[in-house]
Amino acid sequence: QVQVVESGGGVVQPGGSLRLSCGTSGFTFSNYGMHWVRQAPGKGLEWVAFIHFAPNNMYYADSVKGRFTISRDNPKNTLYLQMSSLRAEDTAIYYCTTYNNDGSSYYMDVWGKGTTVTVSS
Amino acid sequence: QSVLTQPPSVSGAPGQRVTIPCTGSNSNIGADYVVNWYQQLPGTPPKRLIYGDTNRPSGVPDRFSGSKSGTSASLAITGLQADDDAEYYCQSYDGRLSRWVFGGGTKLTVL
């Protein structure tokens, strides 16, 4: 069964740091690009970052560029999001999701239940 | 402000048909990047509903359909049911911004 499980969320003060993890199983992790997507309380979905399956290509939303770093450990089947200089507006549920393709189109496929990050003093 | 524009809400009675538009621009939908749709029930993660503009994953009823024309896409739901009451998001890629983009979401209320 294909599964992704996020962890590492919590309450952190403004300016602080946090590292999120996304453990995966049921598929060949090293063959898939992965995204982080977040959802602030009562708000819509916001794309955060993407890492290619060959982990040299990473992309970031402008709102997190320079503060967040996406990485992956293919032997451990795990995706990470290192977050620093956190702001109140980073408060959200953070989801990791696989990036699949069927040969002609790409889509975000398997989503975890998310991990909650609260930035507050 | 989202790069893709959706109405905040739509509603319909059981059995009716509703459509949810998603308006983009020449750098995303109009550049022929695919549009995907996700359904999010309260308190749950998003679920893939339509991918590659018009395709349904296995298990998604054929009451759900997607279309695309020019710089816009649309999700149609026929034969509305109570459990269609959810938030719906369109998603694409923007070549000018070099990032993935979501619509702001549309809350469907089944009356």
PDB file of N, CA, C and O in Angstrom, chain A residues 35 37 39 43-47 49-50 59-62 95 99 102 104-109 111-114, chain B residues 34 36 38 40 43-48 50-53 55 89 91 93 97-105:
ATOM      1  N   HIS A  35       6.677  16.735  -3.526  1.00  0.00           N
ATOM      2  CA  HIS A  35       6.304  18.106  -3.196  1.00  0.00           C
ATOM      3  C   HIS A  35       5.996  18.245  -1.709  1.00  0.00           C
ATOM      4  O   HIS A  35       5.559  17.289  -1.066  1.00  0.00           O
ATOM      5  N   VAL A  37       3.311  20.803   0.235  1.00  0.00           N
ATOM      6  CA  VAL A  37       2.199  21.735   0.046  1.00  0.00           C
ATOM      7  C   VAL A  37       1.677  22.077   1.430  1.00  0.00           C
ATOM      8  O   VAL A  37       1.603  21.201   2.289  1.00  0.00           O
ATOM      9  N   GLN A  39      -1.222  24.348   4.035  1.00  0.00           N
ATOM     10  CA  GLN A  39      -2.567  24.921   4.114  1.00  0.00           C
ATOM     11  C   GLN A  39      -2.702  25.648   5.443  1.00  0.00           C
ATOM     12  O   GLN A  39      -2.749  25.014   6.502  1.00  0.00           O
ATOM     13  N   LYS A  43      -7.597  28.381   5.145  1.00  0.00           N
ATOM     14  CA  LYS A  43      -7.174  28.890   3.836  1.00  0.00           C
ATOM     15  C   LYS A  43      -7.024  27.754   2.822  1.00  0.00           C
ATOM     16  O   LYS A  43      -7.220  26.583   3.138  1.00  0.00           O
ATOM     17  N   GLY A  44      -6.630  28.136   1.603  1.00  0.00           N
ATOM     18  CA  GLY A  44      -6.465  27.156   0.543  1.00  0.00           C
ATOM     19  C   GLY A  44      -5.082  26.529   0.527  1.00  0.00           C
ATOM     20  O   GLY A  44      -4.241  26.775   1.389  1.00  0.00           O
ATOM     21  N   LEU A  45      -4.869  25.702  -0.491  1.00  0.00           N
ATOM     22  CA  LEU A  45      -3.598  25.017  -0.646  1.00  0.00           C
ATOM     23  C   LEU A  45      -2.557  25.946  -1.247  1.00  0.00           C
ATOM     24  O   LEU A  45      -2.848  26.726  -2.146  1.00  0.00           O
ATOM     25  N   GLU A  46      -1.330  25.844  -0.743  1.00  0.00           N
ATOM     26  CA  GLU A  46      -0.213  26.639  -1.259  1.00  0.00           C
ATOM     27  C   GLU A  46       0.969  25.703  -1.513  1.00  0.00           C
ATOM     28  O   GLU A  46       1.451  25.036  -0.588  1.00  0.00           O
ATOM     29  N   TRP A  47       1.435  25.671  -2.738  1.00  0.00           N
ATOM     30  CA  TRP A  47       2.627  24.886  -3.042  1.00  0.00           C
ATOM     31  C   TRP A  47       3.844  25.522  -2.370  1.00  0.00           C
ATOM     32  O   TRP A  47       4.013  26.750  -2.369  1.00  0.00           O
ATOM     33  N   ALA A  49       7.379  23.574  -2.071  1.00  0.00           N
ATOM     34  CA  ALA A  49       8.680  23.186  -2.617  1.00  0.00           C
ATOM     35  C   ALA A  49       8.563  21.853  -3.348  1.00  0.00           C
ATOM     36  O   ALA A  49       7.665  21.056  -3.074  1.00  0.00           O
ATOM     37  N   PHE A  50       9.499  21.638  -4.272  1.00  0.00           N
ATOM     38  CA  PHE A  50       9.559  20.396  -5.045  1.00  0.00           C
ATOM     39  C   PHE A  50      10.998  19.949  -5.167  1.00  0.00           C
ATOM     40  O   PHE A  50      11.910  20.777  -5.330  1.00  0.00           O
ATOM     41  N   TYR A  59      12.974  23.319  -6.217  1.00  0.00           N
ATOM     42  CA  TYR A  59      12.240  24.530  -6.554  1.00  0.00           C
ATOM     43  C   TYR A  59      11.448  24.973  -5.333  1.00  0.00           C
ATOM     44  O   TYR A  59      10.954  24.140  -4.577  1.00  0.00           O
ATOM     45  N   TYR A  60      11.308  26.311  -5.187  1.00  0.00           N
ATOM     46  CA  TYR A  60      10.669  26.854  -4.000  1.00  0.00           C
ATOM     47  C   TYR A  60       9.678  27.952  -4.363  1.00  0.00           C
ATOM     48  O   TYR A  60       9.884  28.713  -5.320  1.00  0.00           O
ATOM     49  N   ALA A  61       8.637  28.057  -3.553  1.00  0.00           N
ATOM     50  CA  ALA A  61       7.754  29.212  -3.640  1.00  0.00           C
ATOM     51  C   ALA A  61       8.522  30.442  -3.177  1.00  0.00           C
ATOM     52  O   ALA A  61       9.403  30.357  -2.317  1.00  0.00           O
ATOM     53  N   ASP A  62       8.182  31.583  -3.733  1.00  0.00           N
ATOM     54  CA  ASP A  62       8.859  32.828  -3.354  1.00  0.00           C
ATOM     55  C   ASP A  62       8.737  33.094  -1.863  1.00  0.00           C
ATOM     56  O   ASP A  62       9.646  33.657  -1.249  1.00  0.00           O
ATOM     57  N   TYR A  95       1.734  19.226   4.064  1.00  0.00           N
ATOM     58  CA  TYR A  95       1.523  17.927   3.443  1.00  0.00           C
ATOM     59  C   TYR A  95       2.694  17.591   2.520  1.00  0.00           C
ATOM     60  O   TYR A  95       3.205  18.466   1.817  1.00  0.00           O
ATOM     61  N   TYR A  99       4.769  13.012  -6.751  1.00  0.00           N
ATOM     62  CA  TYR A  99       4.545  13.659  -8.049  1.00  0.00           C
ATOM     63  C   TYR A  99       4.635  12.568  -9.101  1.00  0.00           C
ATOM     64  O   TYR A  99       5.713  12.072  -9.410  1.00  0.00           O
ATOM     65  N   ASP A 102       1.612   9.705 -15.815  1.00  0.00           N
ATOM     66  CA  ASP A 102       1.079   8.523 -16.515  1.00  0.00           C
ATOM     67  C   ASP A 102       1.605   8.460 -17.936  1.00  0.00           C
ATOM     68  O   ASP A 102       1.040   7.786 -18.783  1.00  0.00           O
ATOM     69  N   SER A 104       1.834  11.117 -19.934  1.00  0.00           N
ATOM     70  CA  SER A 104       1.460  12.325 -20.662  1.00  0.00           C
ATOM     71  C   SER A 104       1.151  13.498 -19.756  1.00  0.00           C
ATOM     72  O   SER A 104       1.108  14.644 -20.212  1.00  0.00           O
ATOM     73  N   SER A 105       0.936  13.256 -18.504  1.00  0.00           N
ATOM     74  CA  SER A 105       0.647  14.369 -17.598  1.00  0.00           C
ATOM     75  C   SER A 105       1.160  14.069 -16.201  1.00  0.00           C
ATOM     76  O   SER A 105       1.261  12.902 -15.804  1.00  0.00           O
ATOM     77  N   TYR A 106       1.495  15.130 -15.499  1.00  0.00           N
ATOM     78  CA  TYR A 106       2.005  15.039 -14.133  1.00  0.00           C
ATOM     79  C   TYR A 106       0.947  15.510 -13.151  1.00  0.00           C
ATOM     80  O   TYR A 106       0.166  16.422 -13.447  1.00  0.00           O
ATOM     81  N   TYR A 107       0.938  14.903 -11.974  1.00  0.00           N
ATOM     82  CA  TYR A 107      -0.063  15.271 -10.967  1.00  0.00           C
ATOM     83  C   TYR A 107       0.443  14.878  -9.590  1.00  0.00           C
ATOM     84  O   TYR A 107       1.291  13.996  -9.443  1.00  0.00           O
ATOM     85  N   MET A 108      -0.064  15.584  -8.604  1.00  0.00           N
ATOM     86  CA  MET A 108       0.209  15.236  -7.210  1.00  0.00           C
ATOM     87  C   MET A 108      -0.734  14.094  -6.857  1.00  0.00           C
ATOM     88  O   MET A 108      -1.955  14.223  -7.009  1.00  0.00           O
ATOM     89  N   ASP A 109      -0.175  12.985  -6.391  1.00  0.00           N
ATOM     90  CA  ASP A 109      -1.000  11.784  -6.275  1.00  0.00           C
ATOM     91  C   ASP A 109      -1.295  11.398  -4.834  1.00  0.00           C
ATOM     92  O   ASP A 109      -2.373  11.642  -4.330  1.00  0.00           O
ATOM     93  N   TRP A 111      -1.156  11.717  -0.944  1.00  0.00           N
ATOM     94  CA  TRP A 111      -0.993  12.757   0.069  1.00  0.00           C
ATOM     95  C   TRP A 111      -0.973  12.128   1.456  1.00  0.00           C
ATOM     96  O   TRP A 111      -1.728  11.197   1.732  1.00  0.00           O
ATOM     97  N   GLY A 112      -0.146  12.685   2.330  1.00  0.00           N
ATOM     98  CA  GLY A 112      -0.194  12.267   3.714  1.00  0.00           C
ATOM     99  C   GLY A 112      -1.282  13.024   4.452  1.00  0.00           C
ATOM    100  O   GLY A 112      -1.972  13.861   3.880  1.00  0.00           O
ATOM    101  N   LYS A 113      -1.432  12.726   5.736  1.00  0.00           N
ATOM    102  CA  LYS A 113      -2.434  13.409   6.554  1.00  0.00           C
ATOM    103  C   LYS A 113      -1.954  14.771   7.022  1.00  0.00           C
ATOM    104  O   LYS A 113      -2.746  15.562   7.540  1.00  0.00           O
ATOM    105  N   GLY A 114      -0.666  15.039   6.839  1.00  0.00           N
ATOM    106  CA  GLY A 114      -0.135  16.345   7.179  1.00  0.00           C
ATOM    107  C   GLY A 114       0.413  16.414   8.594  1.00  0.00           C
ATOM    108  O   GLY A 114       0.090  15.587   9.456  1.00  0.00           O
TER     109      GLY A 114
ATOM    110  N   VAL B  34      -0.934  21.007 -17.971  1.00  0.00           N
ATOM    111  CA  VAL B  34      -2.142  20.283 -17.601  1.00  0.00           C
ATOM    112  C   VAL B  34      -2.767  20.879 -16.349  1.00  0.00           C
ATOM    113  O   VAL B  34      -2.106  21.510 -15.520  1.00  0.00           O
ATOM    114  N   ASN B  36      -5.045  19.848 -13.020  1.00  0.00           N
ATOM    115  CA  ASN B  36      -5.495  18.774 -12.138  1.00  0.00           C
ATOM    116  C   ASN B  36      -6.489  19.353 -11.137  1.00  0.00           C
ATOM    117  O   ASN B  36      -6.427  20.540 -10.799  1.00  0.00           O
ATOM    118  N   TYR B  38      -8.452  18.632  -7.312  1.00  0.00           N
ATOM    119  CA  TYR B  38      -8.391  17.900  -6.057  1.00  0.00           C
ATOM    120  C   TYR B  38      -9.637  18.210  -5.236  1.00  0.00           C
ATOM    121  O   TYR B  38     -10.124  19.345  -5.224  1.00  0.00           O
ATOM    122  N   GLN B  40     -11.217  18.125  -1.389  1.00  0.00           N
ATOM    123  CA  GLN B  40     -10.818  18.054   0.020  1.00  0.00           C
ATOM    124  C   GLN B  40     -12.055  18.082   0.907  1.00  0.00           C
ATOM    125  O   GLN B  40     -12.756  19.090   0.982  1.00  0.00           O
ATOM    126  N   GLY B  43     -11.343  18.359   7.200  1.00  0.00           N
ATOM    127  CA  GLY B  43     -10.459  17.645   8.101  1.00  0.00           C
ATOM    128  C   GLY B  43      -9.646  16.541   7.479  1.00  0.00           C
ATOM    129  O   GLY B  43      -9.018  15.742   8.181  1.00  0.00           O
ATOM    130  N   THR B  44      -9.629  16.464   6.158  1.00  0.00           N
ATOM    131  CA  THR B  44      -8.870  15.410   5.481  1.00  0.00           C
ATOM    132  C   THR B  44      -7.919  16.022   4.464  1.00  0.00           C
ATOM    133  O   THR B  44      -8.099  17.170   4.054  1.00  0.00           O
ATOM    134  N   PRO B  45      -6.894  15.273   4.034  1.00  0.00           N
ATOM    135  CA  PRO B  45      -5.994  15.805   3.001  1.00  0.00           C
ATOM    136  C   PRO B  45      -6.686  15.833   1.647  1.00  0.00           C
ATOM    137  O   PRO B  45      -7.708  15.173   1.442  1.00  0.00           O
ATOM    138  N   PRO B  46      -6.140  16.590   0.714  1.00  0.00           N
ATOM    139  CA  PRO B  46      -6.708  16.603  -0.635  1.00  0.00           C
ATOM    140  C   PRO B  46      -6.618  15.224  -1.282  1.00  0.00           C
ATOM    141  O   PRO B  46      -5.742  14.412  -0.961  1.00  0.00           O
ATOM    142  N   LYS B  47      -7.529  15.011  -2.224  1.00  0.00           N
ATOM    143  CA  LYS B  47      -7.563  13.749  -2.954  1.00  0.00           C
ATOM    144  C   LYS B  47      -7.628  14.077  -4.448  1.00  0.00           C
ATOM    145  O   LYS B  47      -8.396  14.948  -4.861  1.00  0.00           O
ATOM    146  N   ARG B  48      -6.820  13.370  -5.229  1.00  0.00           N
ATOM    147  CA  ARG B  48      -6.827  13.607  -6.676  1.00  0.00           C
ATOM    148  C   ARG B  48      -8.176  13.212  -7.257  1.00  0.00           C
ATOM    149  O   ARG B  48      -8.639  12.088  -7.060  1.00  0.00           O
ATOM    150  N   ILE B  50      -9.371  14.764 -10.725  1.00  0.00           N
ATOM    151  CA  ILE B  50      -9.194  14.795 -12.177  1.00  0.00           C
ATOM    152  C   ILE B  50      -7.720  15.107 -12.429  1.00  0.00           C
ATOM    153  O   ILE B  50      -7.158  15.974 -11.761  1.00  0.00           O
ATOM    154  N   TYR B  51      -7.101  14.429 -13.380  1.00  0.00           N
ATOM    155  CA  TYR B  51      -5.723  14.728 -13.716  1.00  0.00           C
ATOM    156  C   TYR B  51      -5.563  14.804 -15.232  1.00  0.00           C
ATOM    157  O   TYR B  51      -6.377  14.248 -15.984  1.00  0.00           O
ATOM    158  N   GLY B  52      -4.524  15.511 -15.664  1.00  0.00           N
ATOM    159  CA  GLY B  52      -4.293  15.645 -17.100  1.00  0.00           C
ATOM    160  C   GLY B  52      -5.477  16.257 -17.823  1.00  0.00           C
ATOM    161  O   GLY B  52      -5.834  15.815 -18.921  1.00  0.00           O
ATOM    162  N   ASP B  53      -6.089  17.260 -17.227  1.00  0.00           N
ATOM    163  CA  ASP B  53      -7.226  18.015 -17.777  1.00  0.00           C
ATOM    164  C   ASP B  53      -8.566  17.279 -17.687  1.00  0.00           C
ATOM    165  O   ASP B  53      -9.576  17.867 -17.311  1.00  0.00           O
ATOM    166  N   ASN B  55      -8.880  13.423 -17.155  1.00  0.00           N
ATOM    167  CA  ASN B  55      -8.839  12.009 -16.770  1.00  0.00           C
ATOM    168  C   ASN B  55      -9.282  11.789 -15.327  1.00  0.00           C
ATOM    169  O   ASN B  55      -8.942  12.562 -14.436  1.00  0.00           O
ATOM    170  N   TYR B  89     -10.129  22.215  -5.596  1.00  0.00           N
ATOM    171  CA  TYR B  89      -8.995  23.039  -6.016  1.00  0.00           C
ATOM    172  C   TYR B  89      -8.525  22.631  -7.407  1.00  0.00           C
ATOM    173  O   TYR B  89      -8.347  21.439  -7.679  1.00  0.00           O
ATOM    174  N   GLN B  91      -5.279  22.976 -10.095  1.00  0.00           N
ATOM    175  CA  GLN B  91      -3.823  23.092  -9.953  1.00  0.00           C
ATOM    176  C   GLN B  91      -3.174  22.946 -11.331  1.00  0.00           C
ATOM    177  O   GLN B  91      -3.620  22.136 -12.151  1.00  0.00           O
ATOM    178  N   TYR B  93       0.770  24.304 -13.611  1.00  0.00           N
ATOM    179  CA  TYR B  93       2.156  24.772 -13.513  1.00  0.00           C
ATOM    180  C   TYR B  93       2.258  26.086 -14.268  1.00  0.00           C
ATOM    181  O   TYR B  93       1.617  26.253 -15.319  1.00  0.00           O
ATOM    182  N   LEU B  97       6.530  31.780 -13.948  1.00  0.00           N
ATOM    183  CA  LEU B  97       6.933  31.844 -12.547  1.00  0.00           C
ATOM    184  C   LEU B  97       7.818  30.655 -12.158  1.00  0.00           C
ATOM    185  O   LEU B  97       8.475  30.684 -11.122  1.00  0.00           O
ATOM    186  N   SER B  98       7.808  29.621 -12.981  1.00  0.00           N
ATOM    187  CA  SER B  98       8.538  28.373 -12.687  1.00  0.00           C
ATOM    188  C   SER B  98       8.112  27.798 -11.344  1.00  0.00           C
ATOM    189  O   SER B  98       8.940  27.471 -10.481  1.00  0.00           O
ATOM    190  N   ARG B  99       6.828  27.682 -11.150  1.00  0.00           N
ATOM    191  CA  ARG B  99       6.320  27.085  -9.928  1.00  0.00           C
ATOM    192  C   ARG B  99       4.950  26.472 -10.167  1.00  0.00           C
ATOM    193  O   ARG B  99       4.257  26.833 -11.109  1.00  0.00           O
ATOM    194  N   TRP B 100       4.601  25.563  -9.279  1.00  0.00           N
ATOM    195  CA  TRP B 100       3.302  24.937  -9.318  1.00  0.00           C
ATOM    196  C   TRP B 100       2.304  25.873  -8.641  1.00  0.00           C
ATOM    197  O   TRP B 100       2.634  26.567  -7.665  1.00  0.00           O
ATOM    198  N   VAL B 101       1.094  25.909  -9.160  1.00  0.00           N
ATOM    199  CA  VAL B 101       0.111  26.863  -8.673  1.00  0.00           C
ATOM    200  C   VAL B 101      -1.234  26.190  -8.423  1.00  0.00           C
ATOM    201  O   VAL B 101      -1.608  25.243  -9.139  1.00  0.00           O
ATOM    202  N   PHE B 102      -1.932  26.688  -7.410  1.00  0.00           N
ATOM    203  CA  PHE B 102      -3.273  26.233  -7.080  1.00  0.00           C
ATOM    204  C   PHE B 102      -4.257  27.375  -7.251  1.00  0.00           C
ATOM    205  O   PHE B 102      -3.897  28.552  -7.099  1.00  0.00           O
ATOM    206  N   GLY B 103      -5.506  27.011  -7.531  1.00  0.00           N
ATOM    207  CA  GLY B 103      -6.574  27.973  -7.403  1.00  0.00           C
ATOM    208  C   GLY B 103      -6.883  28.192  -5.934  1.00  0.00           C
ATOM    209  O   GLY B 103      -6.427  27.435  -5.068  1.00  0.00           O
ATOM    210  N   GLY B 104      -7.655  29.230  -5.646  1.00  0.00           N
ATOM    211  CA  GLY B 104      -7.958  29.555  -4.259  1.00  0.00           C
ATOM    212  C   GLY B 104      -8.935  28.597  -3.591  1.00  0.00           C
ATOM    213  O   GLY B 104      -9.130  28.663  -2.381  1.00  0.00           O
ATOM    214  N   GLY B 105      -9.532  27.733  -4.408  1.00  0.00           N
ATOM    215  CA  GLY B 105     -10.474  26.769  -3.848  1.00  0.00           C
ATOM    216  C   GLY B 105     -11.912  27.228  -3.975  1.00  0.00           C
ATOM    217  O   GLY B 105     -12.204  28.428  -3.895  1.00  0.00           O
TER     218      GLY B 105
END
